[in-house]
Amino acid sequence: MRVAVPHHTDKTTAQRKINERVTQLFGQYGHYLSESTHSWDGDRLVFSGSAKGFKANGTIEVTETEVIIDGKLPLIARPFESRIKHTIEREAASMFVPSS
């Protein structure tokens, strides 16, 4: 599953916003996760984890103009892929609303 969202800012600011959101999500949902990891490798955040025995992993790449989220869902989640993708698109877009 791949989602690309324009970030309307510079790479450093985009990475900071992603870090803030990841920290917030782990604070809110961390108790559901096990074996979760995330770390930056240059302009790419590599993540993996599992919840209730189901594993997911992927990357979040920050380019000059957009954030590209590329993730692998467990087979059981595939029927919900379009709904999951829409939720990720909406969440990511809300993080990078252009300033007026």
PDB file of C-alpha atoms in Angstrom, residues 5-98:
ATOM      1  CA  VAL A   5       0.862  13.426   0.310  1.00  0.00           C
ATOM      2  CA  PRO A   6       2.338  16.878  -0.450  1.00  0.00           C
ATOM      3  CA  HIS A   7       3.923  18.447   2.644  1.00  0.00           C
ATOM      4  CA  HIS A   8       4.034  22.154   1.584  1.00  0.00           C
ATOM      5  CA  THR A   9       7.138  22.754   3.703  1.00  0.00           C
ATOM      6  CA  ASP A  10      10.815  21.813   3.856  1.00  0.00           C
ATOM      7  CA  LYS A  11      12.176  18.331   4.607  1.00  0.00           C
ATOM      8  CA  THR A  12      13.311  19.185   8.138  1.00  0.00           C
ATOM      9  CA  THR A  13       9.909  20.548   9.134  1.00  0.00           C
ATOM     10  CA  ALA A  14       8.148  17.578   7.540  1.00  0.00           C
ATOM     11  CA  GLN A  15      10.371  15.153   9.467  1.00  0.00           C
ATOM     12  CA  ARG A  16       9.725  17.040  12.710  1.00  0.00           C
ATOM     13  CA  LYS A  17       5.955  16.847  12.152  1.00  0.00           C
ATOM     14  CA  ILE A  18       6.195  13.124  11.438  1.00  0.00           C
ATOM     15  CA  ASN A  19       8.253  12.568  14.621  1.00  0.00           C
ATOM     16  CA  GLU A  20       5.717  14.500  16.683  1.00  0.00           C
ATOM     17  CA  ARG A  21       2.819  12.478  15.262  1.00  0.00           C
ATOM     18  CA  VAL A  22       4.606   9.134  15.714  1.00  0.00           C
ATOM     19  CA  THR A  23       5.352  10.040  19.344  1.00  0.00           C
ATOM     20  CA  GLN A  24       1.711  10.996  19.869  1.00  0.00           C
ATOM     21  CA  LEU A  25       0.441   7.762  18.286  1.00  0.00           C
ATOM     22  CA  PHE A  26       2.789   5.595  20.374  1.00  0.00           C
ATOM     23  CA  GLY A  27       1.618   7.417  23.488  1.00  0.00           C
ATOM     24  CA  GLN A  28      -2.010   6.842  22.557  1.00  0.00           C
ATOM     25  CA  TYR A  29      -1.836   3.297  21.119  1.00  0.00           C
ATOM     26  CA  GLY A  30       1.515   1.930  22.314  1.00  0.00           C
ATOM     27  CA  HIS A  31      -0.128  -0.471  24.760  1.00  0.00           C
ATOM     28  CA  TYR A  32      -1.624  -2.381  21.775  1.00  0.00           C
ATOM     29  CA  LEU A  33       1.759  -2.804  20.084  1.00  0.00           C
ATOM     30  CA  SER A  34       4.553  -5.273  20.597  1.00  0.00           C
ATOM     31  CA  GLU A  35       7.918  -5.588  18.925  1.00  0.00           C
ATOM     32  CA  SER A  36       7.543  -2.105  17.467  1.00  0.00           C
ATOM     33  CA  THR A  37      10.497  -0.184  16.098  1.00  0.00           C
ATOM     34  CA  HIS A  38      11.001   2.982  14.121  1.00  0.00           C
ATOM     35  CA  SER A  39      14.158   4.801  13.144  1.00  0.00           C
ATOM     36  CA  TRP A  40      15.327   7.334  10.582  1.00  0.00           C
ATOM     37  CA  ASP A  41      17.731   6.299   7.845  1.00  0.00           C
ATOM     38  CA  GLY A  42      18.445   9.602   6.117  1.00  0.00           C
ATOM     39  CA  ASP A  43      15.139  10.949   4.784  1.00  0.00           C
ATOM     40  CA  ARG A  44      13.333   7.654   5.354  1.00  0.00           C
ATOM     41  CA  LEU A  45      11.630   6.474   8.534  1.00  0.00           C
ATOM     42  CA  VAL A  46      11.636   2.669   8.711  1.00  0.00           C
ATOM     43  CA  PHE A  47       8.981   1.132  10.967  1.00  0.00           C
ATOM     44  CA  SER A  48       7.667  -2.269  11.971  1.00  0.00           C
ATOM     45  CA  GLY A  49       5.513  -3.697  14.676  1.00  0.00           C
ATOM     46  CA  SER A  50       2.725  -6.038  15.537  1.00  0.00           C
ATOM     47  CA  ALA A  51      -0.623  -5.729  17.227  1.00  0.00           C
ATOM     48  CA  LYS A  52      -2.645  -8.706  18.423  1.00  0.00           C
ATOM     49  CA  GLY A  53      -0.261 -11.018  16.575  1.00  0.00           C
ATOM     50  CA  PHE A  54      -0.516  -9.246  13.202  1.00  0.00           C
ATOM     51  CA  LYS A  55       2.633  -7.683  11.784  1.00  0.00           C
ATOM     52  CA  ALA A  56       2.973  -4.569   9.659  1.00  0.00           C
ATOM     53  CA  ASN A  57       6.025  -2.743   8.370  1.00  0.00           C
ATOM     54  CA  GLY A  58       7.025  -0.058   5.945  1.00  0.00           C
ATOM     55  CA  THR A  59       8.680   3.269   5.351  1.00  0.00           C
ATOM     56  CA  ILE A  60       7.851   6.954   5.350  1.00  0.00           C
ATOM     57  CA  GLU A  61      10.047   8.839   2.910  1.00  0.00           C
ATOM     58  CA  VAL A  62      10.315  12.618   2.894  1.00  0.00           C
ATOM     59  CA  THR A  63      11.154  14.184  -0.488  1.00  0.00           C
ATOM     60  CA  GLU A  64      11.434  17.872  -1.352  1.00  0.00           C
ATOM     61  CA  THR A  65       7.680  18.077  -2.024  1.00  0.00           C
ATOM     62  CA  GLU A  66       5.891  15.102  -0.531  1.00  0.00           C
ATOM     63  CA  VAL A  67       5.720  12.402   2.095  1.00  0.00           C
ATOM     64  CA  ILE A  68       5.493   8.878   0.696  1.00  0.00           C
ATOM     65  CA  ILE A  69       4.117   6.223   3.021  1.00  0.00           C
ATOM     66  CA  ASP A  70       4.762   2.697   1.820  1.00  0.00           C
ATOM     67  CA  GLY A  71       3.513  -0.101   4.034  1.00  0.00           C
ATOM     68  CA  LYS A  72       2.903  -3.790   3.968  1.00  0.00           C
ATOM     69  CA  LEU A  73      -0.325  -4.912   5.606  1.00  0.00           C
ATOM     70  CA  PRO A  74      -0.916  -8.379   6.981  1.00  0.00           C
ATOM     71  CA  LEU A  75      -3.006 -10.620   4.723  1.00  0.00           C
ATOM     72  CA  ILE A  76      -5.969 -10.470   7.093  1.00  0.00           C
ATOM     73  CA  ALA A  77      -6.117  -6.657   6.737  1.00  0.00           C
ATOM     74  CA  ARG A  78      -6.215  -6.679   2.912  1.00  0.00           C
ATOM     75  CA  PRO A  79     -10.040  -6.545   2.719  1.00  0.00           C
ATOM     76  CA  PHE A  80      -9.824  -3.250   4.635  1.00  0.00           C
ATOM     77  CA  GLU A  81      -6.949  -1.805   2.574  1.00  0.00           C
ATOM     78  CA  SER A  82      -8.993   0.936   0.872  1.00  0.00           C
ATOM     79  CA  ARG A  83     -10.411   2.115   4.202  1.00  0.00           C
ATOM     80  CA  ILE A  84      -6.976   2.009   5.853  1.00  0.00           C
ATOM     81  CA  LYS A  85      -5.450   3.887   2.908  1.00  0.00           C
ATOM     82  CA  HIS A  86      -8.156   6.565   3.052  1.00  0.00           C
ATOM     83  CA  THR A  87      -7.598   7.019   6.805  1.00  0.00           C
ATOM     84  CA  ILE A  88      -3.826   7.357   6.310  1.00  0.00           C
ATOM     85  CA  GLU A  89      -4.318   9.851   3.444  1.00  0.00           C
ATOM     86  CA  ARG A  90      -6.672  11.965   5.566  1.00  0.00           C
ATOM     87  CA  GLU A  91      -4.394  11.863   8.630  1.00  0.00           C
ATOM     88  CA  ALA A  92      -1.255  12.677   6.639  1.00  0.00           C
ATOM     89  CA  ALA A  93      -2.947  15.497   4.725  1.00  0.00           C
ATOM     90  CA  SER A  94      -4.160  17.058   8.000  1.00  0.00           C
ATOM     91  CA  MET A  95      -0.554  17.140   9.262  1.00  0.00           C
ATOM     92  CA  PHE A  96       0.581  19.141   6.239  1.00  0.00           C
ATOM     93  CA  VAL A  97      -2.193  21.661   5.615  1.00  0.00           C
ATOM     94  CA  PRO A  98      -0.631  24.594   3.727  1.00  0.00           C
TER      95      PRO A  98
END
